[in-house]
Amino acid sequence: MAAPGTKTPRERYRAQVRAEVKEHAWEQVATAGASALSLNAIAKRMGMSGPALYRYFASRDELMTELITDAYRSLADTFSAAAGSGADLAGLAHVLRGWALEDPHRYFLIYGTPVPGYHAPSDVTMIASEIMEVLLDACAALPADRPESPLDTHLADHRQWAGEHPAPPAVLHRALIVWSRLHGVLSLELAGQFQGMDFDPALLYAAELDDLLAR
Amino acid sequence: MAAPGTKTPRERYRAQVRAEVKEHAWEQVATAGASALSLNAIAKRMGMSGPALYRYFASRDELMTELITDAYRSLADTFSAAAGSGADLAGLAHVLRGWALEDPHRYFLIYGTPVPGYHAPSDVTMIASEIMEVLLDACAALPADRPESPLDTHLADHRQWAGEHPAPPAVLHRALIVWSRLHGVLSLELAGQFQGMDFDPALLYAAELDDLLAR
DNA sequence: TGTACATCAGTGAACGCGCGTTCACTGATGTAC
DNA sequence: TGTACATCAGTGAACGCGCGTTCACTGATGTAC
């Protein structure tokens, strides 16, 4: 019997194959979109027969879920790491853009058009609030002296999504607009909506960030 | 020979069936996503055999293109109509939200995750600039006295996307942030990202709009 | 160290399904004289 | 008003494809004594 926490060779092998499957899965998502994800096609590319992959994933849906969870995990870790090494809101915004451009399909798997019928597992809700917490921390660290808006008073009573975070409504407000504004620019850029308009999206992103910091 | 511009009964019938096909297509897009669009399935729901629809659409792709073009057309018309009856930027923003909520899938067909491999026809580029022009007009009508940002100077040299519109860089800048901010809130809301956070997205949208107007 | 057994990875065949698309054909609708 | 012809809508069969998933099986790898 192996010591607990130690991986047997078989376990190691399993983990490696699973990882390889996922790699091909990402490739497929990037090439043909999330809805084209196919266990058979992946198996073929790995030089295996279709049913073989059912040793590693119970179903296509499980693989899909895994991809989404991994995407969330990756963003949360990237965020936490940045915050851990002292990044402020500007730093987080920069890191977010880098993460998104690195793999646009991964970004869209989280923030893109929802796949009808597919329901995300409760796992990701947890990771999502982890991300939100980092964002809230960064927003709380900024000076804020704005007149209270109707949204602020509304948020004072609807702050359950911020968990235990002690941020005042103005900070919650700021976190929401940071999120939506950065997402606004990023998603239009990644979706190619700026293509043909020859301005530099990076400058628009930077301008939006400046505006948020100067608030 | 029928007079030009007059529809023969057959033409009328064709137009009606095409419209009915599209109706079912939209239903399908809403139910199972754009990538699930299927001529065969539509035919079945209409009580016809699959190949029958090839009298009306040359291919699945043509139907898809038609849907996308119609979506753009619908938004452009809605925008033009609003502007025509005196709507200012706030009015346009209101109209945009209504249009988006009316049919989220139609919104995502335009602004959502791009379908890999699918390339939009040049038609929509035209309609897109039509929309942009309405937006630019509304932005130009607003008072503007902001310090020039780096983005502004960049836009002074990259304004080809604004066509013949005589708006100064600051107005171009504002049009871009109106677009991206409203899209930011709308797309997160429609994608369900605010679900579980019990605040009212309409207030966030309104707050963003206020901020844009007060600039 | 060697043998007997259990575990597990991967295969190939199969099931049922739906897809896009082509094709030869029937039957109804419209047109020309 | 009636007949001859052309046009067009829709059908059913067919082709080739890929999908998810199940199942009985082979062969290799690990485990127990």
CSV table of C-alpha atoms (C1' of nucleotides) in Angstrom, one decimal:
chain,number,residue,atom,x,y,z
A,1,MET,CA,0.0,0.0,0.0
A,2,ALA,CA,1.4,3.4,-1.0
A,3,ALA,CA,1.7,6.1,1.6
A,4,PRO,CA,-1.2,8.5,1.5
A,5,GLY,CA,-0.5,11.5,-0.7
A,6,THR,CA,2.0,9.5,-2.7
A,7,LYS,CA,1.2,8.8,-6.3
A,8,THR,CA,1.5,5.3,-7.7
A,9,PRO,CA,2.9,5.0,-11.2
A,10,ARG,CA,-0.6,4.2,-12.4
A,11,GLU,CA,-2.0,7.3,-10.8
A,12,ARG,CA,0.8,9.3,-12.4
A,13,TYR,CA,0.0,7.9,-15.8
A,14,ARG,CA,-3.7,8.6,-15.4
A,15,ALA,CA,-3.0,12.2,-14.5
A,16,GLN,CA,-0.7,12.6,-17.4
A,17,VAL,CA,-3.2,11.2,-19.9
A,18,ARG,CA,-6.0,13.3,-18.4
A,19,ALA,CA,-3.7,16.4,-18.9
A,20,GLU,CA,-3.0,15.4,-22.5
A,21,VAL,CA,-6.7,15.0,-23.2
A,22,LYS,CA,-7.3,18.5,-21.8
A,23,GLU,CA,-4.6,20.0,-23.9
A,24,HIS,CA,-6.2,18.6,-27.0
A,25,ALA,CA,-9.6,19.8,-25.7
A,26,TRP,CA,-8.3,23.3,-25.5
A,27,GLU,CA,-6.9,23.2,-28.9
A,28,GLN,CA,-10.3,22.0,-30.2
A,29,VAL,CA,-12.2,24.8,-28.3
A,30,ALA,CA,-9.8,27.3,-29.8
A,31,THR,CA,-10.2,25.9,-33.3
A,32,ALA,CA,-13.9,25.2,-33.5
A,33,GLY,CA,-15.6,26.6,-30.4
A,34,ALA,CA,-16.7,25.1,-27.2
A,35,SER,CA,-19.7,23.5,-28.6
A,36,ALA,CA,-17.5,21.4,-31.0
A,37,LEU,CA,-15.8,19.7,-28.1
A,38,SER,CA,-15.7,16.0,-28.9
A,39,LEU,CA,-14.2,13.1,-27.1
A,40,ASN,CA,-14.0,11.0,-30.3
A,41,ALA,CA,-12.1,13.7,-32.1
A,42,ILE,CA,-9.7,14.1,-29.2
A,43,ALA,CA,-9.1,10.4,-29.1
A,44,LYS,CA,-8.3,10.3,-32.8
A,45,ARG,CA,-5.8,13.0,-32.4
A,46,MET,CA,-4.1,11.2,-29.6
A,47,GLY,CA,-3.9,8.0,-31.7
A,48,MET,CA,-6.4,6.2,-29.5
A,49,SER,CA,-9.8,4.8,-30.1
A,50,GLY,CA,-12.9,6.8,-28.9
A,51,PRO,CA,-14.1,4.7,-26.0
A,52,ALA,CA,-10.6,4.7,-24.5
A,53,LEU,CA,-11.2,8.2,-23.1
A,54,TYR,CA,-14.1,6.9,-21.0
A,55,ARG,CA,-11.5,5.6,-18.7
A,56,TYR,CA,-10.5,9.2,-17.9
A,57,PHE,CA,-13.7,11.2,-18.3
A,58,ALA,CA,-17.2,9.9,-17.5
A,59,SER,CA,-18.7,11.9,-20.3
A,60,ARG,CA,-18.3,14.8,-22.6
A,61,ASP,CA,-20.0,17.0,-20.1
A,62,GLU,CA,-17.5,16.1,-17.4
A,63,LEU,CA,-14.6,17.2,-19.6
A,64,MET,CA,-16.4,20.4,-20.4
A,65,THR,CA,-16.9,21.1,-16.7
A,66,GLU,CA,-13.3,20.4,-16.1
A,67,LEU,CA,-12.2,22.9,-18.7
A,68,ILE,CA,-14.4,25.6,-17.3
A,69,THR,CA,-13.3,24.9,-13.7
A,70,ASP,CA,-9.7,25.0,-14.8
A,71,ALA,CA,-10.2,28.3,-16.6
A,72,TYR,CA,-11.7,29.8,-13.4
A,73,ARG,CA,-9.0,28.3,-11.3
A,74,SER,CA,-6.3,29.8,-13.6
A,75,LEU,CA,-7.7,33.3,-13.4
A,76,ALA,CA,-8.2,33.1,-9.7
A,77,ASP,CA,-4.6,31.9,-9.2
A,78,THR,CA,-3.2,34.6,-11.5
A,79,PHE,CA,-5.2,37.2,-9.6
A,80,SER,CA,-4.2,35.9,-6.2
A,81,ALA,CA,-0.5,35.7,-7.2
A,82,ALA,CA,-0.5,39.2,-8.5
A,83,ALA,CA,-2.2,40.6,-5.4
A,84,GLY,CA,0.2,38.5,-3.3
A,85,SER,CA,3.1,40.2,-4.8
A,86,GLY,CA,1.7,43.6,-4.2
A,87,ALA,CA,-0.2,44.5,-7.3
A,88,ASP,CA,-2.8,47.2,-6.9
A,89,LEU,CA,-5.9,47.7,-9.1
A,90,ALA,CA,-3.8,48.9,-12.0
A,91,GLY,CA,-1.6,45.8,-11.7
A,92,LEU,CA,-4.6,43.5,-11.6
A,93,ALA,CA,-6.1,45.1,-14.6
A,94,HIS,CA,-2.8,44.6,-16.5
A,95,VAL,CA,-2.7,41.0,-15.4
A,96,LEU,CA,-6.3,40.4,-16.4
A,97,ARG,CA,-5.6,41.7,-19.9
A,98,GLY,CA,-2.5,39.6,-20.2
A,99,TRP,CA,-4.4,36.5,-19.1
A,100,ALA,CA,-7.3,37.2,-21.5
A,101,LEU,CA,-5.1,37.8,-24.5
A,102,GLU,CA,-3.0,34.7,-23.7
A,103,ASP,CA,-6.0,32.6,-24.6
A,104,PRO,CA,-9.1,34.3,-25.7
A,105,HIS,CA,-11.2,31.1,-25.8
A,106,ARG,CA,-10.4,30.5,-22.2
A,107,TYR,CA,-11.7,34.0,-21.4
A,108,PHE,CA,-14.9,33.4,-23.4
A,109,LEU,CA,-15.4,30.0,-21.7
A,110,ILE,CA,-15.9,32.0,-18.5
A,111,TYR,CA,-17.4,35.3,-19.7
A,112,GLY,CA,-18.7,34.6,-23.2
A,113,THR,CA,-22.1,33.6,-24.5
A,114,PRO,CA,-23.5,31.0,-22.1
A,115,VAL,CA,-24.0,27.6,-23.6
A,116,PRO,CA,-27.8,27.0,-23.3
A,117,GLY,CA,-28.7,24.0,-21.3
A,118,TYR,CA,-25.3,23.8,-19.6
A,119,HIS,CA,-25.2,24.5,-15.9
A,120,ALA,CA,-22.0,25.4,-14.2
A,121,PRO,CA,-21.1,23.4,-11.1
A,122,SER,CA,-21.2,25.0,-7.7
A,123,ASP,CA,-17.4,24.7,-7.7
A,124,VAL,CA,-17.0,27.7,-9.9
A,125,THR,CA,-19.2,29.9,-7.8
A,126,MET,CA,-16.7,29.5,-5.1
A,127,ILE,CA,-13.8,30.4,-7.3
A,128,ALA,CA,-15.7,33.3,-8.7
A,129,SER,CA,-16.1,34.8,-5.3
A,130,GLU,CA,-12.4,34.2,-4.7
A,131,ILE,CA,-11.7,36.4,-7.7
A,132,MET,CA,-14.3,39.0,-6.5
A,133,GLU,CA,-12.6,39.2,-3.2
A,134,VAL,CA,-9.2,40.0,-4.7
A,135,LEU,CA,-10.9,42.7,-6.7
A,136,LEU,CA,-12.7,44.1,-3.7
A,137,ASP,CA,-9.5,44.3,-1.7
A,138,ALA,CA,-7.8,46.2,-4.5
A,139,CYS,CA,-10.8,48.6,-4.7
A,140,ALA,CA,-10.9,49.1,-1.0
A,141,ALA,CA,-7.3,50.2,-1.1
A,142,LEU,CA,-8.1,53.2,-3.3
A,143,PRO,CA,-9.1,56.6,-2.0
A,144,ALA,CA,-12.7,57.3,-2.5
A,145,ASP,CA,-14.6,60.5,-2.1
A,146,ARG,CA,-17.5,60.6,-4.3
A,147,PRO,CA,-21.1,61.7,-3.7
A,148,GLU,CA,-23.3,58.7,-3.0
A,149,SER,CA,-25.2,57.5,-6.0
A,150,PRO,CA,-28.5,55.7,-6.1
A,151,LEU,CA,-26.6,52.5,-6.8
A,152,ASP,CA,-24.6,53.0,-3.7
A,153,THR,CA,-27.6,53.1,-1.5
A,154,HIS,CA,-29.0,50.1,-3.3
A,155,LEU,CA,-25.8,48.2,-2.7
A,156,ALA,CA,-25.8,49.0,1.0
A,157,ASP,CA,-28.8,46.6,1.2
A,158,HIS,CA,-27.7,44.2,-1.5
A,159,ARG,CA,-24.2,43.2,-0.6
A,160,GLN,CA,-24.6,39.5,0.0
A,161,TRP,CA,-22.4,38.8,-3.0
A,162,ALA,CA,-19.4,40.5,-1.4
A,163,GLY,CA,-19.4,37.8,1.3
A,164,GLU,CA,-17.8,38.9,4.6
A,165,HIS,CA,-15.9,41.7,2.9
A,166,PRO,CA,-16.3,44.8,5.0
A,167,ALA,CA,-16.1,47.2,2.1
A,168,PRO,CA,-18.5,50.2,2.1
A,169,PRO,CA,-21.0,50.5,-0.7
A,170,ALA,CA,-18.9,52.9,-2.7
A,171,VAL,CA,-16.2,50.2,-2.9
A,172,LEU,CA,-18.7,47.6,-4.0
A,173,HIS,CA,-19.9,50.0,-6.6
A,174,ARG,CA,-16.3,50.6,-7.8
A,175,ALA,CA,-15.6,46.9,-8.0
A,176,LEU,CA,-18.7,46.4,-10.2
A,177,ILE,CA,-17.7,49.1,-12.6
A,178,VAL,CA,-14.1,48.0,-12.7
A,179,TRP,CA,-15.3,44.5,-13.6
A,180,SER,CA,-17.9,45.6,-16.2
A,181,ARG,CA,-15.7,48.3,-17.8
A,182,LEU,CA,-12.7,46.2,-18.2
A,183,HIS,CA,-14.8,43.3,-19.4
A,184,GLY,CA,-16.5,45.7,-21.8
A,185,VAL,CA,-13.3,46.7,-23.6
A,186,LEU,CA,-11.7,43.2,-23.4
A,187,SER,CA,-14.7,41.3,-24.7
A,188,LEU,CA,-15.2,43.6,-27.6
A,189,GLU,CA,-11.5,43.4,-28.4
A,190,LEU,CA,-11.3,39.6,-28.2
A,191,ALA,CA,-14.5,39.2,-30.1
A,192,GLY,CA,-12.9,41.2,-32.9
A,193,GLN,CA,-15.4,44.0,-32.8
A,194,PHE,CA,-12.6,46.5,-33.1
A,195,GLN,CA,-11.2,44.9,-36.2
A,196,GLY,CA,-11.3,47.2,-39.1
A,197,MET,CA,-11.3,50.2,-36.7
A,198,ASP,CA,-7.6,50.7,-36.7
A,199,PHE,CA,-7.2,52.3,-33.3
A,200,ASP,CA,-5.3,50.5,-30.6
A,201,PRO,CA,-7.5,48.7,-28.1
A,202,ALA,CA,-4.7,48.7,-25.5
A,203,LEU,CA,-5.0,52.5,-25.3
A,204,LEU,CA,-8.8,52.3,-24.8
A,205,TYR,CA,-8.2,49.8,-22.0
A,206,ALA,CA,-5.6,52.0,-20.5
A,207,ALA,CA,-7.8,55.1,-20.7
A,208,GLU,CA,-10.7,53.2,-19.0
A,209,LEU,CA,-8.3,52.1,-16.3
A,210,ASP,CA,-7.0,55.6,-15.8
A,211,ASP,CA,-10.5,56.9,-15.5
A,212,LEU,CA,-11.3,54.3,-12.9
A,213,LEU,CA,-8.2,55.1,-10.9
A,214,ALA,CA,-8.9,58.9,-11.0
A,215,ARG,CA,-12.4,58.5,-9.8
B,1,MET,CA,-45.7,39.8,-66.5
B,2,ALA,CA,-46.2,41.4,-63.1
B,3,ALA,CA,-45.4,45.1,-62.7
B,4,PRO,CA,-41.9,45.6,-61.2
B,5,GLY,CA,-42.1,45.9,-57.4
B,6,THR,CA,-45.3,43.9,-57.3
B,7,LYS,CA,-45.2,40.5,-55.7
B,8,THR,CA,-46.7,37.5,-57.4
B,9,PRO,CA,-48.6,35.1,-55.2
B,10,ARG,CA,-45.6,32.7,-55.5
B,11,GLU,CA,-43.2,35.4,-54.4
B,12,ARG,CA,-45.4,36.2,-51.5
B,13,TYR,CA,-45.6,32.5,-50.5
B,14,ARG,CA,-41.8,32.2,-50.7
B,15,ALA,CA,-41.3,35.2,-48.5
B,16,GLN,CA,-43.8,33.9,-46.0
B,17,VAL,CA,-42.1,30.5,-45.7
B,18,ARG,CA,-38.7,32.1,-45.4
B,19,ALA,CA,-40.0,34.2,-42.6
B,20,GLU,CA,-41.5,31.1,-40.9
B,21,VAL,CA,-38.2,29.3,-41.2
B,22,LYS,CA,-36.4,32.2,-39.6
B,23,GLU,CA,-38.8,32.2,-36.8
B,24,HIS,CA,-38.1,28.6,-36.0
B,25,ALA,CA,-34.4,29.3,-36.4
B,26,TRP,CA,-34.5,32.0,-33.7
B,27,GLU,CA,-36.4,29.7,-31.5
B,28,GLN,CA,-33.7,27.1,-32.0
B,29,VAL,CA,-30.9,29.6,-31.4
B,30,ALA,CA,-32.6,30.6,-28.1
B,31,THR,CA,-33.1,27.1,-27.0
B,32,ALA,CA,-29.8,25.4,-27.9
B,33,GLY,CA,-27.4,28.1,-29.1
B,34,ALA,CA,-26.3,29.4,-32.4
B,35,SER,CA,-24.1,26.4,-33.2
B,36,ALA,CA,-27.1,24.1,-32.9
B,37,LEU,CA,-28.9,25.7,-35.8
B,38,SER,CA,-30.1,22.9,-38.0
B,39,LEU,CA,-32.1,23.0,-41.2
B,40,ASN,CA,-33.3,19.5,-40.7
B,41,ALA,CA,-34.6,20.2,-37.2
B,42,ILE,CA,-36.4,23.3,-38.5
B,43,ALA,CA,-38.0,21.4,-41.3
B,44,LYS,CA,-39.2,18.7,-38.9
B,45,ARG,CA,-40.9,21.4,-36.7
B,46,MET,CA,-42.6,22.9,-39.7
B,47,GLY,CA,-43.9,19.5,-40.7
B,48,MET,CA,-41.8,19.3,-43.9
B,49,SER,CA,-39.0,17.1,-45.0
B,50,GLY,CA,-35.4,18.3,-44.7
B,51,PRO,CA,-34.5,18.9,-48.3
B,52,ALA,CA,-37.6,21.1,-48.8
B,53,LEU,CA,-35.9,24.0,-47.1
B,54,TYR,CA,-33.2,24.0,-49.8
B,55,ARG,CA,-35.7,25.7,-52.0
B,56,TYR,CA,-35.5,28.7,-49.6
B,57,PHE,CA,-31.9,28.7,-48.3
B,58,ALA,CA,-28.9,27.5,-50.2
B,59,SER,CA,-27.3,26.2,-47.1
B,60,ARG,CA,-27.2,26.3,-43.4
B,61,ASP,CA,-24.6,29.0,-43.6
B,62,GLU,CA,-26.8,31.2,-45.6
B,63,LEU,CA,-29.5,31.0,-43.0
B,64,MET,CA,-27.0,31.8,-40.3
B,65,THR,CA,-25.8,34.8,-42.2
B,66,GLU,CA,-29.4,35.9,-42.7
B,67,LEU,CA,-30.1,35.7,-39.0
B,68,ILE,CA,-27.0,37.8,-38.2
B,69,THR,CA,-27.8,40.4,-40.8
B,70,ASP,CA,-31.4,40.6,-39.5
B,71,ALA,CA,-30.1,41.1,-36.0
B,72,TYR,CA,-27.9,44.0,-37.1
B,73,ARG,CA,-30.6,45.4,-39.2
B,74,SER,CA,-33.0,45.3,-36.3
B,75,LEU,CA,-30.6,47.1,-34.0
B,76,ALA,CA,-29.7,49.7,-36.6
B,77,ASP,CA,-33.4,50.4,-37.3
B,78,THR,CA,-34.3,50.6,-33.6
B,79,PHE,CA,-31.4,53.1,-33.1
B,80,SER,CA,-32.3,55.2,-36.1
B,81,ALA,CA,-35.9,55.3,-35.2
B,82,ALA,CA,-35.0,56.4,-31.6
B,83,ALA,CA,-32.6,59.1,-32.9
B,84,GLY,CA,-35.2,60.2,-35.5
B,85,SER,CA,-37.7,60.9,-32.8
B,86,GLY,CA,-35.3,63.0,-30.8
B,87,ALA,CA,-33.7,60.5,-28.5
B,88,ASP,CA,-30.4,61.7,-27.0
B,89,LEU,CA,-27.6,59.5,-25.7
B,90,ALA,CA,-29.6,58.6,-22.6
B,91,GLY,CA,-32.5,57.7,-24.8
B,92,LEU,CA,-30.3,55.5,-27.0
B,93,ALA,CA,-28.9,53.7,-24.0
B,94,HIS,CA,-32.4,53.0,-22.8
B,95,VAL,CA,-33.5,51.7,-26.2
B,96,LEU,CA,-30.4,49.6,-26.4
B,97,ARG,CA,-31.0,47.9,-23.2
B,98,GLY,CA,-34.6,47.2,-24.1
B,99,TRP,CA,-33.6,45.8,-27.4
B,100,ALA,CA,-31.0,43.5,-25.7
B,101,LEU,CA,-33.3,42.2,-23.0
B,102,GLU,CA,-36.1,41.6,-25.5
B,103,ASP,CA,-34.0,38.8,-27.1
B,104,PRO,CA,-30.6,38.1,-25.4
B,105,HIS,CA,-29.7,35.6,-28.0
B,106,ARG,CA,-30.1,38.1,-30.8
B,107,TYR,CA,-27.7,40.4,-28.8
B,108,PHE,CA,-25.2,37.6,-28.4
B,109,LEU,CA,-25.4,36.7,-32.1
B,110,ILE,CA,-23.9,40.1,-32.7
B,111,TYR,CA,-21.7,40.8,-29.7
B,112,GLY,CA,-21.2,37.4,-28.2
B,113,THR,CA,-18.4,34.9,-28.5
B,114,PRO,CA,-17.5,34.7,-32.2
B,115,VAL,CA,-18.2,31.4,-33.9
B,116,PRO,CA,-14.7,30.2,-35.0
B,117,GLY,CA,-14.5,29.7,-38.7
B,118,TYR,CA,-17.6,31.8,-39.5
B,119,HIS,CA,-16.9,35.0,-41.3
B,120,ALA,CA,-19.5,37.8,-41.3
B,121,PRO,CA,-20.4,39.1,-44.7
B,122,SER,CA,-19.5,42.7,-45.7
B,123,ASP,CA,-23.2,43.6,-45.4
B,124,VAL,CA,-23.0,43.8,-41.6
B,125,THR,CA,-19.9,46.0,-41.7
B,126,MET,CA,-22.1,48.6,-43.4
B,127,ILE,CA,-24.9,48.2,-40.9
B,128,ALA,CA,-22.4,48.4,-38.0
B,129,SER,CA,-21.1,51.8,-39.2
B,130,GLU,CA,-24.7,52.9,-39.5
B,131,ILE,CA,-25.1,52.1,-35.8
B,132,MET,CA,-21.9,53.8,-35.0
B,133,GLU,CA,-22.9,56.9,-36.8
B,134,VAL,CA,-26.1,57.3,-34.7
B,135,LEU,CA,-24.0,56.8,-31.6
B,136,LEU,CA,-21.4,59.4,-32.8
B,137,ASP,CA,-24.2,61.9,-33.5
B,138,ALA,CA,-25.6,61.5,-30.0
B,139,CYS,CA,-22.1,61.9,-28.5
B,140,ALA,CA,-21.3,65.0,-30.5
B,141,ALA,CA,-24.5,66.6,-29.1
B,142,LEU,CA,-23.1,66.4,-25.6
B,143,PRO,CA,-21.0,69.2,-24.0
B,144,ALA,CA,-17.4,68.1,-23.7
B,145,ASP,CA,-14.7,69.9,-21.8
B,146,ARG,CA,-12.2,67.3,-20.7
B,147,PRO,CA,-8.4,67.4,-20.7
B,148,GLU,CA,-7.1,65.6,-23.8
B,149,SER,CA,-6.0,62.0,-23.0
B,150,PRO,CA,-3.4,59.9,-24.7
B,151,LEU,CA,-6.3,58.0,-26.3
B,152,ASP,CA,-7.6,61.3,-27.8
B,153,THR,CA,-4.4,62.1,-29.5
B,154,HIS,CA,-4.2,58.5,-30.8
B,155,LEU,CA,-7.7,58.8,-32.1
B,156,ALA,CA,-7.0,62.0,-33.9
B,157,ASP,CA,-4.8,59.9,-36.3
B,158,HIS,CA,-6.9,56.7,-36.2
B,159,ARG,CA,-10.4,57.8,-37.0
B,160,GLN,CA,-11.1,56.0,-40.3
B,161,TRP,CA,-13.7,53.9,-38.5
B,162,ALA,CA,-15.8,57.1,-37.9
B,163,GLY,CA,-16.2,57.5,-41.7
B,164,GLU,CA,-17.0,61.0,-42.8
B,165,HIS,CA,-18.2,62.0,-39.3
B,166,PRO,CA,-16.7,65.3,-38.4
B,167,ALA,CA,-16.5,64.6,-34.6
B,168,PRO,CA,-13.4,65.7,-32.8
B,169,PRO,CA,-11.3,63.0,-31.1
B,170,ALA,CA,-12.9,63.6,-27.7
B,171,VAL,CA,-16.3,62.7,-29.2
B,172,LEU,CA,-14.8,59.5,-30.8
B,173,HIS,CA,-13.3,58.7,-27.4
B,174,ARG,CA,-16.7,59.1,-25.8
B,175,ALA,CA,-18.5,57.0,-28.4
B,176,LEU,CA,-16.0,54.2,-27.7
B,177,ILE,CA,-16.4,54.2,-24.0
B,178,VAL,CA,-20.2,54.5,-24.2
B,179,TRP,CA,-20.2,51.4,-26.4
B,180,SER,CA,-17.8,49.4,-24.3
B,181,ARG,CA,-19.3,50.4,-20.9
B,182,LEU,CA,-22.9,49.8,-21.9
B,183,HIS,CA,-21.8,46.5,-23.5
B,184,GLY,CA,-19.8,45.6,-20.4
B,185,VAL,CA,-22.9,45.8,-18.1
B,186,LEU,CA,-25.3,44.4,-20.6
B,187,SER,CA,-23.3,41.4,-21.6
B,188,LEU,CA,-22.5,40.4,-18.0
B,189,GLU,CA,-26.1,40.7,-17.2
B,190,LEU,CA,-27.4,38.8,-20.2
B,191,ALA,CA,-24.8,36.1,-19.6
B,192,GLY,CA,-26.1,35.6,-16.1
B,193,GLN,CA,-22.9,36.7,-14.4
B,194,PHE,CA,-24.8,38.8,-12.0
B,195,GLN,CA,-27.1,35.9,-11.0
B,196,GLY,CA,-26.8,35.1,-7.4
B,197,MET,CA,-25.5,38.6,-6.7
B,198,ASP,CA,-28.9,40.0,-5.8
B,199,PHE,CA,-28.3,43.7,-6.8
B,200,ASP,CA,-30.3,45.2,-9.6
B,201,PRO,CA,-28.3,45.3,-12.9
B,202,ALA,CA,-30.6,48.1,-14.1
B,203,LEU,CA,-29.2,50.4,-11.5
B,204,LEU,CA,-25.7,49.6,-12.5
B,205,TYR,CA,-26.6,50.3,-16.1
B,206,ALA,CA,-28.2,53.6,-15.0
B,207,ALA,CA,-25.2,54.5,-12.9
B,208,GLU,CA,-22.8,53.9,-15.8
B,209,LEU,CA,-25.0,56.0,-18.0
B,210,ASP,CA,-25.1,58.8,-15.5
B,211,ASP,CA,-21.4,58.7,-15.3
B,212,LEU,CA,-21.1,59.0,-19.0
B,213,LEU,CA,-23.5,61.9,-19.3
B,214,ALA,CA,-21.8,63.8,-16.4
B,215,ARG,CA,-18.4,63.5,-18.0
C,1,DT,C1',12.3,-15.2,-7.0
C,2,DG,C1',8.4,-17.2,-8.9
C,3,DT,C1',3.7,-18.1,-9.4
C,4,DA,C1',-1.5,-17.0,-9.1
C,5,DC,C1',-4.5,-13.6,-9.2
C,6,DA,C1',-6.7,-9.0,-9.5
C,7,DT,C1',-6.6,-4.6,-11.6
C,8,DC,C1',-6.8,-1.7,-15.2
C,9,DA,C1',-5.8,0.5,-20.1
C,10,DG,C1',-7.2,0.2,-24.5
C,11,DT,C1',-9.6,-2.1,-28.6
C,12,DG,C1',-13.2,-3.1,-32.0
C,13,DA,C1',-17.8,-3.8,-32.9
C,14,DA,C1',-22.1,-2.1,-32.3
C,15,DC,C1',-26.4,1.0,-31.4
C,16,DG,C1',-29.0,4.9,-32.4
C,17,DC,C1',-28.9,9.3,-33.6
C,18,DG,C1',-28.8,13.7,-36.3
C,19,DC,C1',-26.5,16.3,-39.5
C,20,DG,C1',-25.8,18.7,-44.4
C,21,DT,C1',-26.6,18.0,-48.9
C,22,DT,C1',-27.7,15.8,-53.7
C,23,DC,C1',-30.8,13.7,-56.8
C,24,DA,C1',-34.6,11.9,-59.4
C,25,DC,C1',-39.2,12.3,-59.1
C,26,DT,C1',-44.5,13.6,-58.3
C,27,DG,C1',-47.9,16.9,-58.2
C,28,DA,C1',-49.6,21.3,-58.0
C,29,DT,C1',-49.6,26.1,-59.7
C,30,DG,C1',-49.1,29.4,-63.0
C,31,DT,C1',-48.5,31.1,-68.1
C,32,DA,C1',-49.2,31.4,-73.2
C,33,DC,C1',-51.9,30.8,-77.0
D,1,DT,C1',-62.7,28.8,-71.9
D,2,DG,C1',-59.7,25.2,-72.8
D,3,DT,C1',-55.6,23.0,-73.8
D,4,DA,C1',-50.3,22.5,-73.8
D,5,DC,C1',-46.5,23.6,-71.5
D,6,DA,C1',-43.2,25.5,-68.1
D,7,DT,C1',-42.2,26.5,-63.5
D,8,DC,C1',-41.8,25.5,-59.0
D,9,DA,C1',-42.7,23.2,-54.1
D,10,DG,C1',-42.1,19.4,-51.7
D,11,DT,C1',-41.0,14.2,-51.1
D,12,DG,C1',-38.3,10.1,-50.2
D,13,DA,C1',-34.2,7.7,-50.8
D,14,DA,C1',-29.6,7.9,-50.5
D,15,DC,C1',-24.5,9.2,-49.3
D,16,DG,C1',-21.1,9.9,-46.0
D,17,DC,C1',-20.1,11.7,-41.9
D,18,DG,C1',-19.4,12.2,-36.9
D,19,DC,C1',-21.2,12.1,-32.5
D,20,DG,C1',-21.8,10.0,-27.4
D,21,DT,C1',-21.9,5.9,-25.3
D,22,DT,C1',-22.1,0.7,-24.0
D,23,DC,C1',-20.1,-3.8,-24.0
D,24,DA,C1',-17.4,-7.9,-24.3
D,25,DC,C1',-13.0,-8.8,-24.8
D,26,DT,C1',-7.4,-8.9,-24.9
D,27,DG,C1',-3.2,-7.9,-23.0
D,28,DA,C1',-0.3,-5.6,-20.1
D,29,DT,C1',0.8,-4.0,-15.4
D,30,DG,C1',0.8,-4.4,-10.6
D,31,DT,C1',-0.1,-7.1,-6.0
D,32,DA,C1',0.0,-11.1,-2.6
D,33,DC,C1',1.8,-15.0,-0.9
